[in-house]
Coordinates of C-alpha atoms and ligand atoms in Angstrom, one line a residue:
M1 CA -160.6 221.5 -54.8
Q2 CA -161.6 218.0 -55.7
A3 CA -160.9 216.4 -59.0
E4 CA -163.7 216.7 -61.5
R5 CA -166.3 214.0 -61.2
R6 CA -167.1 212.0 -64.2
S7 CA -170.8 211.3 -65.0
D8 CA -170.2 208.0 -66.9
S9 CA -169.5 205.1 -64.5
P10 CA -167.6 202.3 -66.2
S11 CA -167.4 199.3 -64.0
L12 CA -165.1 196.3 -63.8
S13 CA -166.2 192.8 -64.9
A14 CA -163.9 191.2 -62.3
R15 CA -165.1 190.7 -58.7
N16 CA -161.6 190.0 -57.2
L17 CA -158.1 190.7 -58.2
T18 CA -156.3 187.4 -57.4
G19 CA -154.3 187.5 -60.7
I20 CA -154.1 189.3 -64.0
D21 CA -156.3 186.5 -65.5
D22 CA -159.2 187.9 -63.4
L23 CA -159.2 191.0 -65.6
S24 CA -160.7 191.5 -69.0
D25 CA -158.9 193.8 -71.5
S26 CA -161.3 196.6 -70.7
D27 CA -160.8 196.0 -66.9
I28 CA -157.0 196.5 -67.5
A29 CA -157.6 199.6 -69.5
L30 CA -160.0 201.0 -66.9
I31 CA -157.5 200.4 -64.0
L32 CA -154.7 202.0 -65.9
S33 CA -156.7 205.1 -66.9
R34 CA -158.0 205.4 -63.3
A35 CA -154.4 205.0 -62.0
Q36 CA -153.3 207.9 -64.3
F37 CA -156.3 209.9 -63.0
Y38 CA -155.1 209.3 -59.4
A39 CA -151.5 210.1 -60.3
D40 CA -152.7 213.5 -61.6
A41 CA -155.0 214.0 -58.6
L42 CA -152.1 213.3 -56.2
R43 CA -149.9 215.8 -58.0
D44 CA -152.6 218.4 -57.9
G45 CA -153.8 217.7 -54.4
T46 CA -157.4 217.0 -55.7
V47 CA -157.9 213.4 -54.5
P48 CA -161.6 212.6 -53.9
R49 CA -162.2 210.6 -50.7
V50 CA -164.2 207.9 -52.5
L51 CA -163.7 205.3 -49.8
E52 CA -164.8 207.3 -46.8
G53 CA -166.4 205.1 -44.2
K54 CA -165.1 201.8 -45.7
I55 CA -162.9 199.3 -43.9
I56 CA -160.1 197.4 -45.6
L57 CA -158.7 194.3 -43.8
S58 CA -155.0 193.9 -44.5
L59 CA -153.9 190.3 -44.1
F60 CA -150.1 189.9 -44.7
F61 CA -149.0 186.4 -43.9
E62 CA -145.6 187.2 -45.5
D63 CA -143.0 190.0 -45.2
S64 CA -143.6 193.1 -47.2
T65 CA -142.2 196.7 -47.3
R66 CA -143.5 198.3 -50.4
T67 CA -146.7 196.5 -51.2
R68 CA -148.3 196.7 -47.7
T69 CA -147.3 200.3 -47.2
S70 CA -148.4 201.3 -50.6
F71 CA -151.8 199.8 -50.2
D72 CA -152.1 201.6 -46.8
V73 CA -151.2 204.9 -48.4
A74 CA -153.6 204.3 -51.2
A75 CA -156.4 203.5 -48.8
N76 CA -155.7 206.5 -46.5
R77 CA -155.6 208.9 -49.5
L78 CA -159.1 207.7 -50.5
G79 CA -160.4 208.0 -46.9
A80 CA -160.7 204.3 -46.0
D81 CA -159.7 202.8 -42.7
V82 CA -157.2 200.0 -42.7
V83 CA -157.3 197.2 -40.1
H84 CA -154.1 195.2 -39.9
W85 CA -154.2 191.7 -38.8
N86 CA -151.0 190.1 -37.6
A87 CA -150.4 186.4 -38.4
E88 CA -147.7 186.2 -35.7
T89 CA -150.0 187.2 -32.8
S90 CA -153.2 185.5 -34.2
S91 CA -155.1 182.3 -33.3
L92 CA -153.3 180.6 -36.2
K93 CA -150.6 180.1 -33.5
K94 CA -153.2 178.2 -31.4
G95 CA -154.0 175.8 -34.2
E96 CA -157.0 177.5 -35.9
S97 CA -157.1 176.5 -39.6
F98 CA -156.4 179.1 -42.3
E99 CA -160.0 178.8 -43.6
D100 CA -161.6 179.2 -40.2
T101 CA -159.4 182.3 -39.5
V102 CA -160.5 183.8 -42.8
R103 CA -164.2 182.9 -42.1
T104 CA -163.9 184.6 -38.7
L105 CA -162.3 187.8 -40.1
S106 CA -164.8 187.9 -43.0
A107 CA -167.7 187.8 -40.5
L108 CA -166.5 191.2 -39.3
G109 CA -167.8 192.5 -42.6
P110 CA -164.8 194.3 -44.1
D111 CA -165.4 196.1 -47.4
A112 CA -162.3 194.6 -49.0
I113 CA -159.4 192.2 -48.1
V114 CA -155.9 192.9 -49.2
M115 CA -153.6 190.0 -48.6
R116 CA -150.2 188.3 -49.2
H117 CA -149.5 184.7 -48.6
K118 CA -146.7 182.2 -49.3
E119 CA -149.0 179.4 -50.5
F120 CA -149.8 179.1 -54.1
G121 CA -153.4 180.3 -54.8
A122 CA -154.2 181.3 -51.2
P123 CA -156.1 184.4 -52.4
L124 CA -158.4 182.1 -54.4
T125 CA -159.3 180.2 -51.2
V126 CA -160.0 183.5 -49.4
A127 CA -162.1 184.8 -52.3
K128 CA -164.3 181.7 -52.1
I129 CA -165.0 182.4 -48.4
A130 CA -165.1 186.2 -48.2
A131 CA -168.2 188.3 -49.2
C132 CA -166.1 191.3 -50.2
P133 CA -163.5 191.8 -53.0
V134 CA -160.1 190.1 -52.4
I135 CA -157.1 191.9 -53.7
N136 CA -153.9 189.9 -54.0
G137 CA -150.7 191.6 -52.8
G138 CA -148.6 188.5 -53.9
D139 CA -148.9 184.8 -53.4
S140 CA -146.0 182.3 -53.8
W141 CA -144.5 182.6 -57.3
R142 CA -147.9 182.6 -58.8
A143 CA -149.2 186.2 -59.0
H144 CA -148.6 189.8 -58.0
P145 CA -151.1 191.6 -60.1
T146 CA -150.8 195.1 -58.7
Q147 CA -147.0 195.1 -59.1
A148 CA -147.5 194.2 -62.8
L149 CA -150.1 197.0 -63.1
L150 CA -147.8 199.6 -61.5
D151 CA -144.9 198.5 -63.7
A152 CA -147.2 199.0 -66.8
L153 CA -148.2 202.4 -65.5
T154 CA -144.6 203.3 -65.0
L155 CA -143.7 202.2 -68.6
K156 CA -146.8 204.0 -69.9
R157 CA -145.9 207.2 -68.2
H158 CA -142.3 207.0 -69.3
F159 CA -142.8 206.1 -72.9
G160 CA -146.2 207.7 -73.5
E161 CA -147.5 204.5 -75.1
I162 CA -146.2 201.0 -74.4
E163 CA -147.8 199.1 -77.3
G164 CA -145.0 197.9 -79.6
R165 CA -142.2 198.5 -77.0
T166 CA -139.8 195.7 -76.2
V167 CA -139.3 194.8 -72.5
A168 CA -136.7 192.3 -71.2
I169 CA -137.1 190.7 -67.8
I170 CA -133.9 189.4 -66.3
G171 CA -133.3 186.9 -63.5
D172 CA -135.3 184.4 -61.5
I173 CA -138.2 184.0 -63.8
A174 CA -139.0 180.6 -62.4
H175 CA -139.7 181.7 -58.8
S176 CA -140.9 185.3 -59.3
R177 CA -144.6 186.3 -59.0
V178 CA -143.6 189.6 -60.5
A179 CA -142.3 187.9 -63.6
S180 CA -145.5 185.7 -63.7
S181 CA -147.9 188.6 -63.6
N182 CA -145.8 190.7 -66.0
M183 CA -145.7 187.8 -68.4
E184 CA -149.5 187.8 -68.3
L185 CA -150.1 191.5 -68.4
L186 CA -147.4 193.0 -70.7
P187 CA -148.1 190.9 -73.8
R188 CA -151.8 191.8 -73.4
L189 CA -150.8 195.5 -73.6
G190 CA -149.0 194.9 -76.9
V191 CA -145.5 194.7 -75.4
K192 CA -142.9 192.4 -77.1
L193 CA -141.6 190.5 -74.1
R194 CA -138.3 188.7 -73.6
V195 CA -137.1 186.8 -70.6
I196 CA -133.4 186.4 -69.9
A197 CA -132.2 183.8 -67.3
P198 CA -129.8 181.0 -66.7
E199 CA -131.5 177.6 -67.6
V200 CA -131.9 176.7 -63.9
L201 CA -134.1 179.9 -63.3
M202 CA -136.1 179.6 -66.5
P203 CA -139.6 177.9 -66.2
E204 CA -140.2 175.0 -68.5
K205 CA -143.2 176.6 -69.9
L206 CA -144.0 180.3 -70.3
P207 CA -147.6 181.6 -70.3
S208 CA -147.4 182.6 -73.9
D209 CA -145.5 181.3 -76.9
D210 CA -144.9 184.9 -78.0
I211 CA -142.4 185.5 -75.1
E212 CA -138.9 185.1 -76.3
K213 CA -136.3 183.2 -74.1
F214 CA -132.6 184.1 -73.9
T215 CA -129.9 182.7 -71.6
T216 CA -127.4 185.6 -72.0
L217 CA -127.6 189.4 -71.7
E218 CA -125.6 189.7 -74.9
D219 CA -128.3 187.9 -76.8
G220 CA -131.3 189.2 -75.0
L221 CA -130.7 192.8 -74.4
P222 CA -130.1 194.5 -77.8
G223 CA -133.1 196.5 -78.9
A224 CA -134.9 196.4 -75.5
D225 CA -136.6 199.7 -74.5
A226 CA -136.9 198.7 -70.9
V227 CA -135.3 196.1 -68.7
I228 CA -136.8 194.6 -65.5
T229 CA -134.4 193.0 -63.0
L230 CA -135.6 190.5 -60.4
R231 CA -134.2 189.4 -57.0
L232 CA -133.1 185.8 -56.7
Q233 CA -136.0 184.3 -54.8
K234 CA -133.8 182.0 -52.6
E235 CA -136.7 181.4 -50.2
R236 CA -138.5 179.5 -53.0
M237 CA -135.5 177.5 -54.2
E238 CA -135.3 173.9 -53.0
S239 CA -131.5 174.0 -53.2
A240 CA -128.9 176.6 -54.1
L241 CA -129.4 176.9 -57.9
I242 CA -126.8 179.7 -58.4
D243 CA -123.2 179.2 -57.3
S244 CA -122.8 182.6 -55.7
D245 CA -124.1 186.1 -55.8
A246 CA -120.9 187.2 -57.4
A247 CA -121.2 184.6 -60.2
Y248 CA -124.8 185.7 -60.8
F249 CA -123.7 189.4 -61.0
K250 CA -120.9 188.5 -63.4
A251 CA -123.3 186.9 -65.8
F252 CA -126.6 188.8 -65.2
G253 CA -126.0 191.9 -63.1
M254 CA -126.9 195.2 -64.7
T255 CA -124.4 198.0 -65.2
H256 CA -124.5 201.1 -67.4
E257 CA -122.5 199.3 -70.0
R258 CA -125.0 196.4 -70.1
L259 CA -128.0 198.7 -70.1
D260 CA -126.4 200.5 -73.1
L261 CA -126.3 197.1 -74.8
A262 CA -130.1 197.4 -74.9
G263 CA -129.9 201.0 -76.1
K264 CA -128.7 204.4 -75.0
D265 CA -132.2 205.4 -74.0
A266 CA -133.1 202.1 -72.4
V267 CA -134.4 202.3 -68.8
L268 CA -134.2 199.9 -65.9
L269 CA -137.0 198.8 -63.5
D270 CA -137.0 196.6 -60.5
P271 CA -139.9 195.8 -58.2
G272 CA -137.6 195.9 -55.2
P273 CA -136.1 194.8 -52.9
F274 CA -133.1 195.1 -55.2
L275 CA -129.7 193.8 -54.0
R276 CA -126.8 196.0 -55.0
G277 CA -123.9 194.0 -56.4
V278 CA -126.2 191.1 -57.3
Q279 CA -129.0 192.5 -59.6
I280 CA -127.6 196.0 -60.2
D281 CA -124.2 197.7 -59.5
D282 CA -124.1 200.8 -57.3
A283 CA -123.6 203.3 -60.1
L284 CA -126.7 202.3 -62.0
A285 CA -128.7 201.8 -58.8
D286 CA -128.0 205.4 -57.9
D287 CA -128.7 206.8 -61.4
R288 CA -132.4 207.5 -61.2
S289 CA -132.5 208.9 -64.7
R290 CA -131.9 205.4 -66.1
F291 CA -133.3 203.4 -63.1
L292 CA -137.0 204.1 -62.6
Y293 CA -137.3 202.5 -59.2
D294 CA -138.5 205.6 -57.4
R295 CA -141.1 206.1 -60.0
Q296 CA -142.3 202.5 -59.7
V297 CA -142.7 202.9 -55.9
A298 CA -144.5 206.3 -56.4
N299 CA -146.8 204.7 -59.0
G300 CA -147.7 202.0 -56.5
A301 CA -150.0 204.5 -54.7
P302 CA -152.2 205.7 -57.7
T303 CA -152.3 202.1 -59.1
R304 CA -153.6 200.7 -55.8
M305 CA -155.9 203.7 -55.4
A306 CA -157.4 202.8 -58.7
V307 CA -157.7 199.1 -57.8
L308 CA -159.3 199.8 -54.4
D309 CA -161.7 202.4 -55.8
L310 CA -162.8 200.2 -58.8
F311 CA -163.2 197.0 -56.8
M312 CA -164.8 198.6 -53.7
N313 CA -167.1 201.0 -55.5
K314 CA -168.5 198.5 -58.0
G315 CA -172.2 198.7 -58.5
A316 CA -172.3 202.1 -56.7
S317 CA -172.8 205.1 -59.0
S318 CA -169.3 206.2 -59.9
P319 CA -168.0 208.7 -57.4
L320 CA -165.7 210.2 -60.1
Ligands
NCD401 C1 -141.6 191.5 -54.6 C2 -142.5 190.6 -53.9 O1 -142.5 190.5 -52.7 O2 -143.2 189.9 -54.7 N1 -141.5 192.8 -54.2 C3 -142.6 193.7 -54.2 O3 -143.7 193.3 -53.9 N2 -142.4 194.9 -54.7 C4 -140.4 191.0 -55.2 C5 -139.4 190.3 -54.3 O4 -139.6 190.0 -53.1 O5 -138.3 190.0 -54.8

């Protein structure tokens, strides 16, 4: 049995998802409610195949485990075909420019492009060239909008409502696209946001003056409902900014004791990959009642199903 189809067909104002700033408040609400719809449909086995006959071009210029696979799962669940393009075996190796490669692939007429790239703003360049929606799976430290959306869905499903909740993000705020997109999204959902990092990993300017900065866990954690840890993005540091993984863990690594500093009911999230003994100790990493990582990964599918459906079916009468 298919999930019940809705007769009203709300539509997004955004054409692409290159960053959270593409989305209006009602776009965000629509994506999160559609994501919840797909989470329920996945549980009930009632997913409508709303992307049957569509082709998604998957352009990952940078490594990925979770994001790429989760977009693939989302696309397959909705009936779309995914074509993977591999930078390593492409004509980029023969000297073709990035723009010409994108123009060539775009001429094949995909219905959407999902991409990841190490260059700042690369999805914006692709969006200018492509005739179809471009969905960003992460670029440089700038943006990772679907990760922020799935984090919001995870918080929403855990707490019921996230407005008024306090969330603390710990770690490499300066180099993390997950931090960047969450710093844009969570305050727009009414979350009181804190960032906790050593000075060297704290950006000079945060996207909003309402985000509180802390340099120690002892100051930043008390009263937080949820904590998000981040990997040290060493590939984006010009020199070693942190003495050693052990020194980082001593000051910023999460343990049960430290999570209890936030509160006995506080929960931990991490976008992955999480490094045991650096971001999180083994005992907390294995305690999936406090560490919601599996739920984040699982929520990646319905979140990306919502994004693909809403961006690819825009203008068409709503299939739901
Ligand atoms: C992150 C990424 O690649 O931006 N992971 C993810 O997408 N879930 C975070 C990271 O690499 O640290």
